[in-house]
Amino acid sequence: MGSPRKPARALAWCALAVSLAAPTLAPAQTGEVPGFGSELPAGVLTTTERPRTPADTARPRTADRSIRDWIGRRTGYAGATTYSRGELVHEDHIWDGFGASDPARESSTRLLDAIVAQDPNLYRPQSAFAIAGFGAYGGGPMDLVADITEVRVAAQRDRVTLLARTVIMTATEQPAVLVLVDSAPGDSERSVPFNSGITTTRADVALLLTGRGGTAVDLATGARETFTTTATPRGYTNAVEAEIPRALIGDPGRRAHLRIAVAAGRLDPAAGELAARTNGPAIANVAFRRDEPVRPKFDKRQAQVLTAGTIDPFFADVDLGRLAAGVNQRVAAGPGYHDRVMTTDKAISKEQGAGDSDGILQRYGMYVPAGLDLERPVASTVFLHGSSMDAHDFAVLTPGLMRSLGDARRSVIIMPKARTGFSFFVGAGLEDVNAATADAARVLRLDRRRSTLGGYSMGGYGAFLLAALYPDRFSATFSIEGLVGGDVVSPGRPPPYPADVRRVFPNLRWVPTLIYQGGADANVPVTNATAAMDTLGALGYRSRLLLFPADNHFSPGLVDHWDPAVEYLDRSPTIDLNPPRVTLVRDMTVERGVNEATGSSQMIFPPGGHRLRFDRAYWVSGLEPADPQGTATIDARSRAIPLTPHEVTAESGSGAFPNPYVMSGRAWTETGSPEALANRFTAELKGVRAVRLNARRMRLKRSRPIRATVTTDHATELRLTGRWPRPAPSVTLNGARLRVAATRRALTLELPVGRAVLRIRPRPAAS
């Protein structure tokens, strides 16, 4: 997970070998044995109805090369189908257009399904196969042109309008959308035309929607009719729209329901129908799949059904009465693992066929433990995947990790996907993490003070990096076989290297750090862990290393040894958003490395690189370096916030199950009572041109005199924000009056080099 040698696949093959031996190695109750366990359940969605909007149903949806008339709202849950503002809106899983299984893959799947049927705790062979088989059950190749992202249906008196969108569409590469309609009773088996390669016992009418037009075929008589369609490959629209006369689909205007199935393949321009695939039917992707099991690509049932030469299990019921009434539905996440799909920034996206993760649509995993009261704020853990892995791989391969960090800690797990294989969670990879956590906070009530961070290998580097760049977002961080960057890197990896995260480790003052490291790790050598611990030790920060002398890079993922991590994360205090002391380093080498994606495999940048800034934490913001290429450091203490003295004490220990380890680290031990409070602060600045301090969050009383001592090695603009009384207070610097730019919300002080003793005194109001 930290080397260019596809380590995720290697881990999967190791897991597969171990797991296939499970029937002889494991006791009867394998649920208690490390490395075993059942698969994660797919997420439950609870649907409720919101106020109806019948006026929206009168708005016609037309095939007009614009999708602005489609106004229904997406939920962001892949696989969900809801009614919204006169439309039926289905959101599909993305990056799953692999079609039917090849014979060898289908045979292996059946064998592994039989093993799991005997004992659900023997799921690990299937999960390992899913990863080692490159994530998909379909035989491929994946076809992004036919990879459905959403399907929408609306109805007017004389027609049904349908919209289908795909990941990629160009003027020359376009999908062909197949629609089957069940319009009459009966179960006669019929061949579906358009070179589809499938049969149906449910459908009576088959329709093909392309940018060249639409064709409807009566499957009983073979009669053909045409209708209006358009294709819009512009930008990220990627839409095929169709206006289908009701008479062509059995006149559903006389009925209350319309039963349809929707699938897509690539258009054969010469034949005007579906292009043949190298394996199975000419279908790459099928919509309305509501019960796909949790897998890397969420295509298992799709592949199995297509291998059988049909899409009949994926019919959806369209309630025409609900469309006419303007029913609106809202879905809320329940227990289980959810595939979330979000729209990201166009500036960091590119529509291309070379990869499956560069576009504007990105996905992430969200695991909700059973028994959580989601009406109240809940704890969360952000977990970052390894190199060459995908958003859902850890949920599939190591469900024990999800249960330990989720169920045992009663914490929602957020699993971002960092686009490109080796992003190191910089550049677009970091922006994807921020987008995923923001999206999760929109759909769940996440407790701002109970958020932890973890990651494996490349994700372990990300756990170090993000905790140091955003120290006020995480109460603790957990790095498994993680790199530190710089010249302490994986063997054989050529430069350039990702930035050395130790440069910003001073920011981790309030973020305890846990490290898992295998002594025999050839991908991420033990020097990464010892380098991190040495730096944290020199700073006097809380940190703990669990060194597994005999373990390799993949051992933690194989044996599910997570109890020590659960204990450490649980004992870490909640986030103090306004701590008494803030140390913040803004290192422009690190910041430039993040914005230019140094050391990663990313090829997509906004013009000039990303514009992420890491200039704030807690009550400090706007930290600007005097040298634009250098480093700015502030170490500030508000005496108005209590601080309990502590001493750094050594930790040591060991364990033997399931793998032997040696524990070492440092803890904080309180040594007395909190210091007496005072309306003053101190700050030491190095390399700083400007900085802001939030006086309100520092708990400074602006209506009383404030004392401050600030030492700086550069002329510095110090801005104290907060609501200040009128008239503006008077300020002296080393006893001399200091001119201040004052507003109701800020005092701006220009400080010279050296030690400045400040007195800020409120003035009496004019009589």
PDB file of C-alpha atoms in Angstrom, residues 21-275:
ATOM      1  CA  ALA A  21      -7.157 -22.552   4.508  1.00  0.00           C
ATOM      2  CA  ALA A  22      -9.777 -21.350   6.971  1.00  0.00           C
ATOM      3  CA  PRO A  23     -11.988 -24.448   6.999  1.00  0.00           C
ATOM      4  CA  THR A  24      -9.085 -26.503   8.361  1.00  0.00           C
ATOM      5  CA  LEU A  25      -7.306 -23.847  10.402  1.00  0.00           C
ATOM      6  CA  ALA A  26     -10.172 -22.099  12.107  1.00  0.00           C
ATOM      7  CA  PRO A  27     -12.329 -23.344  14.966  1.00  0.00           C
ATOM      8  CA  ALA A  28     -16.056 -23.667  14.529  1.00  0.00           C
ATOM      9  CA  GLN A  29     -16.779 -20.170  15.769  1.00  0.00           C
ATOM     10  CA  THR A  30     -14.512 -18.188  13.466  1.00  0.00           C
ATOM     11  CA  GLY A  31     -16.115 -14.869  14.373  1.00  0.00           C
ATOM     12  CA  GLU A  32     -13.643 -14.536  17.263  1.00  0.00           C
ATOM     13  CA  VAL A  33     -10.596 -15.448  15.196  1.00  0.00           C
ATOM     14  CA  PRO A  34      -8.495 -12.570  13.826  1.00  0.00           C
ATOM     15  CA  GLY A  35      -8.619 -12.439  10.056  1.00  0.00           C
ATOM     16  CA  PHE A  36     -12.138 -13.846   9.798  1.00  0.00           C
ATOM     17  CA  GLY A  37     -15.578 -12.318   9.960  1.00  0.00           C
ATOM     18  CA  SER A  38     -18.692 -11.697   7.909  1.00  0.00           C
ATOM     19  CA  GLU A  39     -19.062  -9.027   5.257  1.00  0.00           C
ATOM     20  CA  LEU A  40     -20.315  -5.568   6.057  1.00  0.00           C
ATOM     21  CA  PRO A  41     -24.030  -5.170   5.423  1.00  0.00           C
ATOM     22  CA  ALA A  42     -25.090  -2.742   2.738  1.00  0.00           C
ATOM     23  CA  GLY A  43     -26.465   0.490   4.108  1.00  0.00           C
ATOM     24  CA  VAL A  44     -30.126   0.846   4.990  1.00  0.00           C
ATOM     25  CA  LEU A  45     -31.952   3.920   3.702  1.00  0.00           C
ATOM     26  CA  THR A  46     -35.067   5.243   5.373  1.00  0.00           C
ATOM     27  CA  THR A  47     -37.426   7.072   3.021  1.00  0.00           C
ATOM     28  CA  THR A  48     -39.852   9.741   4.205  1.00  0.00           C
ATOM     29  CA  GLU A  49     -42.153  12.015   2.263  1.00  0.00           C
ATOM     30  CA  ARG A  50     -41.773  15.770   2.221  1.00  0.00           C
ATOM     31  CA  PRO A  51     -44.325  18.426   1.202  1.00  0.00           C
ATOM     32  CA  ARG A  52     -45.651  17.820  -2.296  1.00  0.00           C
ATOM     33  CA  THR A  53     -44.935  20.152  -5.210  1.00  0.00           C
ATOM     34  CA  PRO A  54     -47.666  19.497  -7.795  1.00  0.00           C
ATOM     35  CA  ALA A  55     -46.764  22.700  -9.659  1.00  0.00           C
ATOM     36  CA  ASP A  56     -43.473  21.094 -10.698  1.00  0.00           C
ATOM     37  CA  THR A  57     -45.281  18.283 -12.478  1.00  0.00           C
ATOM     38  CA  ALA A  58     -46.729  20.749 -14.983  1.00  0.00           C
ATOM     39  CA  ARG A  59     -43.231  21.728 -16.122  1.00  0.00           C
ATOM     40  CA  PRO A  60     -42.535  19.729 -19.294  1.00  0.00           C
ATOM     41  CA  ARG A  61     -39.316  17.770 -19.548  1.00  0.00           C
ATOM     42  CA  THR A  62     -38.205  17.701 -23.164  1.00  0.00           C
ATOM     43  CA  ALA A  63     -35.422  16.198 -25.263  1.00  0.00           C
ATOM     44  CA  ASP A  64     -33.893  19.585 -26.000  1.00  0.00           C
ATOM     45  CA  ARG A  65     -30.141  19.157 -25.378  1.00  0.00           C
ATOM     46  CA  SER A  66     -30.486  20.939 -22.046  1.00  0.00           C
ATOM     47  CA  ILE A  67     -31.076  19.286 -18.688  1.00  0.00           C
ATOM     48  CA  ARG A  68     -32.099  22.461 -16.880  1.00  0.00           C
ATOM     49  CA  ASP A  69     -35.724  21.375 -17.077  1.00  0.00           C
ATOM     50  CA  TRP A  70     -34.871  18.324 -14.935  1.00  0.00           C
ATOM     51  CA  ILE A  71     -35.235  19.752 -11.442  1.00  0.00           C
ATOM     52  CA  GLY A  72     -35.531  16.699  -9.188  1.00  0.00           C
ATOM     53  CA  ARG A  73     -33.008  16.486  -6.362  1.00  0.00           C
ATOM     54  CA  ARG A  74     -30.358  13.804  -5.997  1.00  0.00           C
ATOM     55  CA  THR A  75     -29.771  12.191  -2.633  1.00  0.00           C
ATOM     56  CA  GLY A  76     -26.130  11.186  -3.193  1.00  0.00           C
ATOM     57  CA  TYR A  77     -26.737   7.552  -2.213  1.00  0.00           C
ATOM     58  CA  ALA A  78     -25.763   5.203  -5.042  1.00  0.00           C
ATOM     59  CA  GLY A  79     -28.506   2.679  -5.723  1.00  0.00           C
ATOM     60  CA  ALA A  80     -31.241   4.941  -4.331  1.00  0.00           C
ATOM     61  CA  THR A  81     -34.432   5.692  -6.273  1.00  0.00           C
ATOM     62  CA  THR A  82     -36.670   8.518  -5.082  1.00  0.00           C
ATOM     63  CA  TYR A  83     -39.506  10.754  -6.240  1.00  0.00           C
ATOM     64  CA  SER A  84     -38.626  14.428  -6.446  1.00  0.00           C
ATOM     65  CA  ARG A  85     -40.472  17.390  -7.955  1.00  0.00           C
ATOM     66  CA  GLY A  86     -42.333  15.417 -10.580  1.00  0.00           C
ATOM     67  CA  GLU A  87     -39.492  13.035 -11.424  1.00  0.00           C
ATOM     68  CA  LEU A  88     -38.352   9.567 -10.513  1.00  0.00           C
ATOM     69  CA  VAL A  89     -34.631   9.946  -9.814  1.00  0.00           C
ATOM     70  CA  HIS A  90     -32.346   6.908  -9.747  1.00  0.00           C
ATOM     71  CA  GLU A  91     -28.696   7.336  -8.763  1.00  0.00           C
ATOM     72  CA  ASP A  92     -26.425   4.591  -9.978  1.00  0.00           C
ATOM     73  CA  HIS A  93     -23.117   3.309  -8.657  1.00  0.00           C
ATOM     74  CA  ILE A  94     -20.276   4.786 -10.679  1.00  0.00           C
ATOM     75  CA  TRP A  95     -17.199   3.118 -12.209  1.00  0.00           C
ATOM     76  CA  ASP A  96     -19.034  -0.211 -12.431  1.00  0.00           C
ATOM     77  CA  GLY A  97     -19.544  -0.605 -16.194  1.00  0.00           C
ATOM     78  CA  PHE A  98     -17.791  -3.995 -16.434  1.00  0.00           C
ATOM     79  CA  GLY A  99     -20.631  -6.031 -17.926  1.00  0.00           C
ATOM     80  CA  ALA A 100     -20.984  -9.794 -17.506  1.00  0.00           C
ATOM     81  CA  SER A 101     -18.498 -12.095 -15.795  1.00  0.00           C
ATOM     82  CA  ASP A 102     -16.140 -14.217 -17.832  1.00  0.00           C
ATOM     83  CA  PRO A 103     -16.523 -17.986 -17.250  1.00  0.00           C
ATOM     84  CA  ALA A 104     -13.507 -18.328 -14.952  1.00  0.00           C
ATOM     85  CA  ARG A 105     -14.539 -15.415 -12.778  1.00  0.00           C
ATOM     86  CA  GLU A 106     -18.131 -16.610 -12.557  1.00  0.00           C
ATOM     87  CA  SER A 107     -16.983 -20.100 -11.584  1.00  0.00           C
ATOM     88  CA  SER A 108     -14.755 -18.692  -8.829  1.00  0.00           C
ATOM     89  CA  THR A 109     -17.566 -16.496  -7.584  1.00  0.00           C
ATOM     90  CA  ARG A 110     -19.965 -19.443  -7.312  1.00  0.00           C
ATOM     91  CA  LEU A 111     -17.360 -21.474  -5.416  1.00  0.00           C
ATOM     92  CA  LEU A 112     -16.656 -18.686  -2.954  1.00  0.00           C
ATOM     93  CA  ASP A 113     -20.362 -17.964  -2.518  1.00  0.00           C
ATOM     94  CA  ALA A 114     -20.810 -21.613  -1.560  1.00  0.00           C
ATOM     95  CA  ILE A 115     -18.054 -21.307   1.056  1.00  0.00           C
ATOM     96  CA  VAL A 116     -19.675 -18.230   2.582  1.00  0.00           C
ATOM     97  CA  ALA A 117     -23.081 -19.928   2.556  1.00  0.00           C
ATOM     98  CA  GLN A 118     -21.622 -22.601   4.833  1.00  0.00           C
ATOM     99  CA  ASP A 119     -20.332 -20.029   7.310  1.00  0.00           C
ATOM    100  CA  PRO A 120     -20.665 -16.233   6.845  1.00  0.00           C
ATOM    101  CA  ASN A 121     -17.457 -15.791   8.852  1.00  0.00           C
ATOM    102  CA  LEU A 122     -15.551 -17.340   5.932  1.00  0.00           C
ATOM    103  CA  TYR A 123     -16.274 -14.256   3.856  1.00  0.00           C
ATOM    104  CA  ARG A 124     -12.603 -13.285   3.611  1.00  0.00           C
ATOM    105  CA  PRO A 125     -11.849 -15.555   0.604  1.00  0.00           C
ATOM    106  CA  GLN A 126     -14.539 -13.755  -1.347  1.00  0.00           C
ATOM    107  CA  SER A 127     -13.328 -10.329  -0.277  1.00  0.00           C
ATOM    108  CA  ALA A 128      -9.747 -11.167  -1.217  1.00  0.00           C
ATOM    109  CA  PHE A 129     -10.918 -12.460  -4.594  1.00  0.00           C
ATOM    110  CA  ALA A 130     -12.828  -9.245  -5.146  1.00  0.00           C
ATOM    111  CA  ILE A 131      -9.678  -7.156  -4.622  1.00  0.00           C
ATOM    112  CA  ALA A 132      -7.238  -9.509  -6.360  1.00  0.00           C
ATOM    113  CA  GLY A 133      -9.635  -9.664  -9.319  1.00  0.00           C
ATOM    114  CA  PHE A 134      -9.077  -5.933  -9.785  1.00  0.00           C
ATOM    115  CA  GLY A 135     -12.205  -4.966  -7.947  1.00  0.00           C
ATOM    116  CA  ALA A 136     -14.840  -6.046 -10.446  1.00  0.00           C
ATOM    117  CA  TYR A 137     -16.978  -9.141 -10.977  1.00  0.00           C
ATOM    118  CA  GLY A 138     -17.684  -8.234 -14.582  1.00  0.00           C
ATOM    119  CA  GLY A 139     -15.145  -9.494 -17.069  1.00  0.00           C
ATOM    120  CA  GLY A 140     -14.635  -6.017 -18.494  1.00  0.00           C
ATOM    121  CA  PRO A 141     -13.323  -3.985 -20.035  1.00  0.00           C
ATOM    122  CA  MET A 142     -14.894  -1.160 -18.092  1.00  0.00           C
ATOM    123  CA  ASP A 143     -16.710   1.215 -20.404  1.00  0.00           C
ATOM    124  CA  LEU A 144     -17.093   4.714 -18.970  1.00  0.00           C
ATOM    125  CA  VAL A 145     -19.103   5.761 -22.022  1.00  0.00           C
ATOM    126  CA  ALA A 146     -21.782   3.261 -20.947  1.00  0.00           C
ATOM    127  CA  ASP A 147     -21.324   3.757 -17.192  1.00  0.00           C
ATOM    128  CA  ILE A 148     -24.701   5.119 -16.036  1.00  0.00           C
ATOM    129  CA  THR A 149     -24.604   7.817 -13.352  1.00  0.00           C
ATOM    130  CA  GLU A 150     -28.332   8.539 -13.143  1.00  0.00           C
ATOM    131  CA  VAL A 151     -31.696   7.818 -14.745  1.00  0.00           C
ATOM    132  CA  ARG A 152     -34.729  10.103 -14.491  1.00  0.00           C
ATOM    133  CA  VAL A 153     -38.322   9.598 -15.589  1.00  0.00           C
ATOM    134  CA  ALA A 154     -41.093  12.173 -15.935  1.00  0.00           C
ATOM    135  CA  ALA A 155     -44.558  11.841 -17.464  1.00  0.00           C
ATOM    136  CA  GLN A 156     -46.915  14.141 -19.330  1.00  0.00           C
ATOM    137  CA  ARG A 157     -50.354  13.344 -20.680  1.00  0.00           C
ATOM    138  CA  ASP A 158     -49.143  12.121 -24.063  1.00  0.00           C
ATOM    139  CA  ARG A 159     -45.576  11.012 -23.401  1.00  0.00           C
ATOM    140  CA  VAL A 160     -43.014   9.710 -20.969  1.00  0.00           C
ATOM    141  CA  THR A 161     -39.700  11.573 -20.889  1.00  0.00           C
ATOM    142  CA  LEU A 162     -36.517   9.783 -19.878  1.00  0.00           C
ATOM    143  CA  LEU A 163     -33.031  11.084 -19.082  1.00  0.00           C
ATOM    144  CA  ALA A 164     -29.942   8.888 -18.766  1.00  0.00           C
ATOM    145  CA  ARG A 165     -26.467  10.231 -18.002  1.00  0.00           C
ATOM    146  CA  THR A 166     -23.098   8.484 -18.193  1.00  0.00           C
ATOM    147  CA  VAL A 167     -19.583   9.176 -16.923  1.00  0.00           C
ATOM    148  CA  ILE A 168     -18.108  10.115 -20.295  1.00  0.00           C
ATOM    149  CA  MET A 169     -19.613  11.151 -23.610  1.00  0.00           C
ATOM    150  CA  THR A 170     -18.085  12.806 -26.673  1.00  0.00           C
ATOM    151  CA  ALA A 171     -19.287  13.620 -30.167  1.00  0.00           C
ATOM    152  CA  THR A 172     -17.767  10.364 -31.441  1.00  0.00           C
ATOM    153  CA  GLU A 173     -18.026   8.131 -28.349  1.00  0.00           C
ATOM    154  CA  GLN A 174     -21.589   7.771 -27.145  1.00  0.00           C
ATOM    155  CA  PRO A 175     -23.740   5.254 -25.298  1.00  0.00           C
ATOM    156  CA  ALA A 176     -26.759   3.362 -26.510  1.00  0.00           C
ATOM    157  CA  VAL A 177     -29.395   3.192 -23.767  1.00  0.00           C
ATOM    158  CA  LEU A 178     -31.649   0.144 -23.713  1.00  0.00           C
ATOM    159  CA  VAL A 179     -35.077   0.447 -22.064  1.00  0.00           C
ATOM    160  CA  LEU A 180     -37.356  -2.547 -21.493  1.00  0.00           C
ATOM    161  CA  VAL A 181     -41.026  -1.991 -20.711  1.00  0.00           C
ATOM    162  CA  ASP A 182     -43.306  -4.527 -19.035  1.00  0.00           C
ATOM    163  CA  SER A 183     -46.683  -3.396 -20.339  1.00  0.00           C
ATOM    164  CA  ALA A 184     -48.836  -6.534 -20.260  1.00  0.00           C
ATOM    165  CA  PRO A 185     -49.239  -9.756 -18.263  1.00  0.00           C
ATOM    166  CA  GLY A 186     -47.337 -12.827 -19.415  1.00  0.00           C
ATOM    167  CA  ASP A 187     -43.931 -14.433 -19.112  1.00  0.00           C
ATOM    168  CA  SER A 188     -43.004 -15.588 -22.607  1.00  0.00           C
ATOM    169  CA  GLU A 189     -39.272 -15.612 -23.221  1.00  0.00           C
ATOM    170  CA  ARG A 190     -38.284 -13.257 -26.021  1.00  0.00           C
ATOM    171  CA  SER A 191     -35.017 -12.102 -27.515  1.00  0.00           C
ATOM    172  CA  VAL A 192     -34.222  -8.427 -27.029  1.00  0.00           C
ATOM    173  CA  PRO A 193     -33.129  -6.768 -30.304  1.00  0.00           C
ATOM    174  CA  PHE A 194     -30.462  -4.143 -31.029  1.00  0.00           C
ATOM    175  CA  ASN A 195     -27.624  -6.706 -30.784  1.00  0.00           C
ATOM    176  CA  SER A 196     -28.200  -6.729 -27.008  1.00  0.00           C
ATOM    177  CA  GLY A 197     -27.423 -10.433 -26.509  1.00  0.00           C
ATOM    178  CA  ILE A 198     -30.081 -10.785 -23.787  1.00  0.00           C
ATOM    179  CA  THR A 199     -33.526 -12.287 -23.436  1.00  0.00           C
ATOM    180  CA  THR A 200     -36.499 -11.319 -21.296  1.00  0.00           C
ATOM    181  CA  THR A 201     -39.575 -12.996 -19.863  1.00  0.00           C
ATOM    182  CA  ARG A 202     -41.004  -9.744 -18.525  1.00  0.00           C
ATOM    183  CA  ALA A 203     -40.710  -7.094 -21.219  1.00  0.00           C
ATOM    184  CA  ASP A 204     -43.178  -6.542 -24.048  1.00  0.00           C
ATOM    185  CA  VAL A 205     -41.476  -3.512 -25.598  1.00  0.00           C
ATOM    186  CA  ALA A 206     -37.790  -2.746 -26.078  1.00  0.00           C
ATOM    187  CA  LEU A 207     -36.499   0.738 -26.848  1.00  0.00           C
ATOM    188  CA  LEU A 208     -33.053   1.912 -27.888  1.00  0.00           C
ATOM    189  CA  LEU A 209     -32.113   5.512 -27.160  1.00  0.00           C
ATOM    190  CA  THR A 210     -29.164   7.043 -29.018  1.00  0.00           C
ATOM    191  CA  GLY A 211     -28.120  10.465 -30.136  1.00  0.00           C
ATOM    192  CA  ARG A 212     -29.320   9.535 -33.598  1.00  0.00           C
ATOM    193  CA  GLY A 213     -32.876   8.816 -32.557  1.00  0.00           C
ATOM    194  CA  GLY A 214     -35.017   6.338 -30.712  1.00  0.00           C
ATOM    195  CA  THR A 215     -36.515   3.040 -31.841  1.00  0.00           C
ATOM    196  CA  ALA A 216     -39.268   1.054 -30.126  1.00  0.00           C
ATOM    197  CA  VAL A 217     -39.817  -2.631 -30.946  1.00  0.00           C
ATOM    198  CA  ASP A 218     -42.906  -4.639 -30.039  1.00  0.00           C
ATOM    199  CA  LEU A 219     -41.306  -7.897 -28.902  1.00  0.00           C
ATOM    200  CA  ALA A 220     -44.379  -9.956 -29.784  1.00  0.00           C
ATOM    201  CA  THR A 221     -44.831  -8.677 -33.358  1.00  0.00           C
ATOM    202  CA  GLY A 222     -41.467  -7.138 -34.206  1.00  0.00           C
ATOM    203  CA  ALA A 223     -43.172  -3.892 -35.255  1.00  0.00           C
ATOM    204  CA  ARG A 224     -40.880  -0.863 -35.076  1.00  0.00           C
ATOM    205  CA  GLU A 225     -41.611   2.801 -34.397  1.00  0.00           C
ATOM    206  CA  THR A 226     -39.315   5.794 -33.978  1.00  0.00           C
ATOM    207  CA  PHE A 227     -39.405   8.674 -31.506  1.00  0.00           C
ATOM    208  CA  THR A 228     -37.395  11.760 -30.576  1.00  0.00           C
ATOM    209  CA  THR A 229     -34.082  11.572 -28.707  1.00  0.00           C
ATOM    210  CA  THR A 230     -31.084  13.833 -28.217  1.00  0.00           C
ATOM    211  CA  ALA A 231     -27.554  13.343 -26.914  1.00  0.00           C
ATOM    212  CA  THR A 232     -25.657  16.118 -25.153  1.00  0.00           C
ATOM    213  CA  PRO A 233     -21.938  15.406 -24.749  1.00  0.00           C
ATOM    214  CA  ARG A 234     -21.222  19.004 -23.711  1.00  0.00           C
ATOM    215  CA  GLY A 235     -19.051  19.368 -20.611  1.00  0.00           C
ATOM    216  CA  TYR A 236     -20.140  17.006 -17.881  1.00  0.00           C
ATOM    217  CA  THR A 237     -23.766  16.892 -19.058  1.00  0.00           C
ATOM    218  CA  ASN A 238     -23.330  13.538 -20.840  1.00  0.00           C
ATOM    219  CA  ALA A 239     -27.059  13.085 -21.276  1.00  0.00           C
ATOM    220  CA  VAL A 240     -29.334  11.079 -23.546  1.00  0.00           C
ATOM    221  CA  GLU A 241     -32.924  12.328 -23.459  1.00  0.00           C
ATOM    222  CA  ALA A 242     -35.990  10.773 -25.019  1.00  0.00           C
ATOM    223  CA  GLU A 243     -39.617  11.775 -25.489  1.00  0.00           C
ATOM    224  CA  ILE A 244     -41.469   8.473 -25.737  1.00  0.00           C
ATOM    225  CA  PRO A 245     -45.109   8.557 -26.888  1.00  0.00           C
ATOM    226  CA  ARG A 246     -47.258   6.602 -24.455  1.00  0.00           C
ATOM    227  CA  ALA A 247     -48.799   4.651 -27.291  1.00  0.00           C
ATOM    228  CA  LEU A 248     -45.408   3.033 -27.991  1.00  0.00           C
ATOM    229  CA  ILE A 249     -45.173   1.546 -24.512  1.00  0.00           C
ATOM    230  CA  GLY A 250     -48.612   0.077 -24.061  1.00  0.00           C
ATOM    231  CA  ASP A 251     -50.407   3.379 -23.332  1.00  0.00           C
ATOM    232  CA  PRO A 252     -49.543   3.595 -19.625  1.00  0.00           C
ATOM    233  CA  GLY A 253     -51.784   6.657 -19.422  1.00  0.00           C
ATOM    234  CA  ARG A 254     -54.573   4.180 -18.728  1.00  0.00           C
ATOM    235  CA  ARG A 255     -52.598   2.560 -15.931  1.00  0.00           C
ATOM    236  CA  ALA A 256     -51.188   3.781 -12.653  1.00  0.00           C
ATOM    237  CA  HIS A 257     -47.747   2.220 -13.009  1.00  0.00           C
ATOM    238  CA  LEU A 258     -44.976   1.889 -15.561  1.00  0.00           C
ATOM    239  CA  ARG A 259     -42.496  -0.972 -15.141  1.00  0.00           C
ATOM    240  CA  ILE A 260     -39.125  -0.412 -16.815  1.00  0.00           C
ATOM    241  CA  ALA A 261     -35.543  -1.636 -16.837  1.00  0.00           C
ATOM    242  CA  VAL A 262     -32.691   0.539 -18.108  1.00  0.00           C
ATOM    243  CA  ALA A 263     -29.212  -0.519 -19.227  1.00  0.00           C
ATOM    244  CA  ALA A 264     -26.427   0.893 -21.376  1.00  0.00           C
ATOM    245  CA  GLY A 265     -23.739  -0.226 -23.753  1.00  0.00           C
ATOM    246  CA  ARG A 266     -21.525   1.489 -26.267  1.00  0.00           C
ATOM    247  CA  LEU A 267     -23.115   2.679 -29.519  1.00  0.00           C
ATOM    248  CA  ASP A 268     -21.942   1.009 -32.711  1.00  0.00           C
ATOM    249  CA  PRO A 269     -22.100   4.026 -35.068  1.00  0.00           C
ATOM    250  CA  ALA A 270     -22.130   1.937 -38.229  1.00  0.00           C
ATOM    251  CA  ALA A 271     -24.981  -0.354 -37.166  1.00  0.00           C
ATOM    252  CA  GLY A 272     -26.848   2.193 -35.053  1.00  0.00           C
ATOM    253  CA  GLU A 273     -27.262  -0.340 -32.242  1.00  0.00           C
ATOM    254  CA  LEU A 274     -25.365  -1.756 -29.278  1.00  0.00           C
ATOM    255  CA  ALA A 275     -21.717  -2.576 -29.930  1.00  0.00           C
TER     256      ALA A 275
END
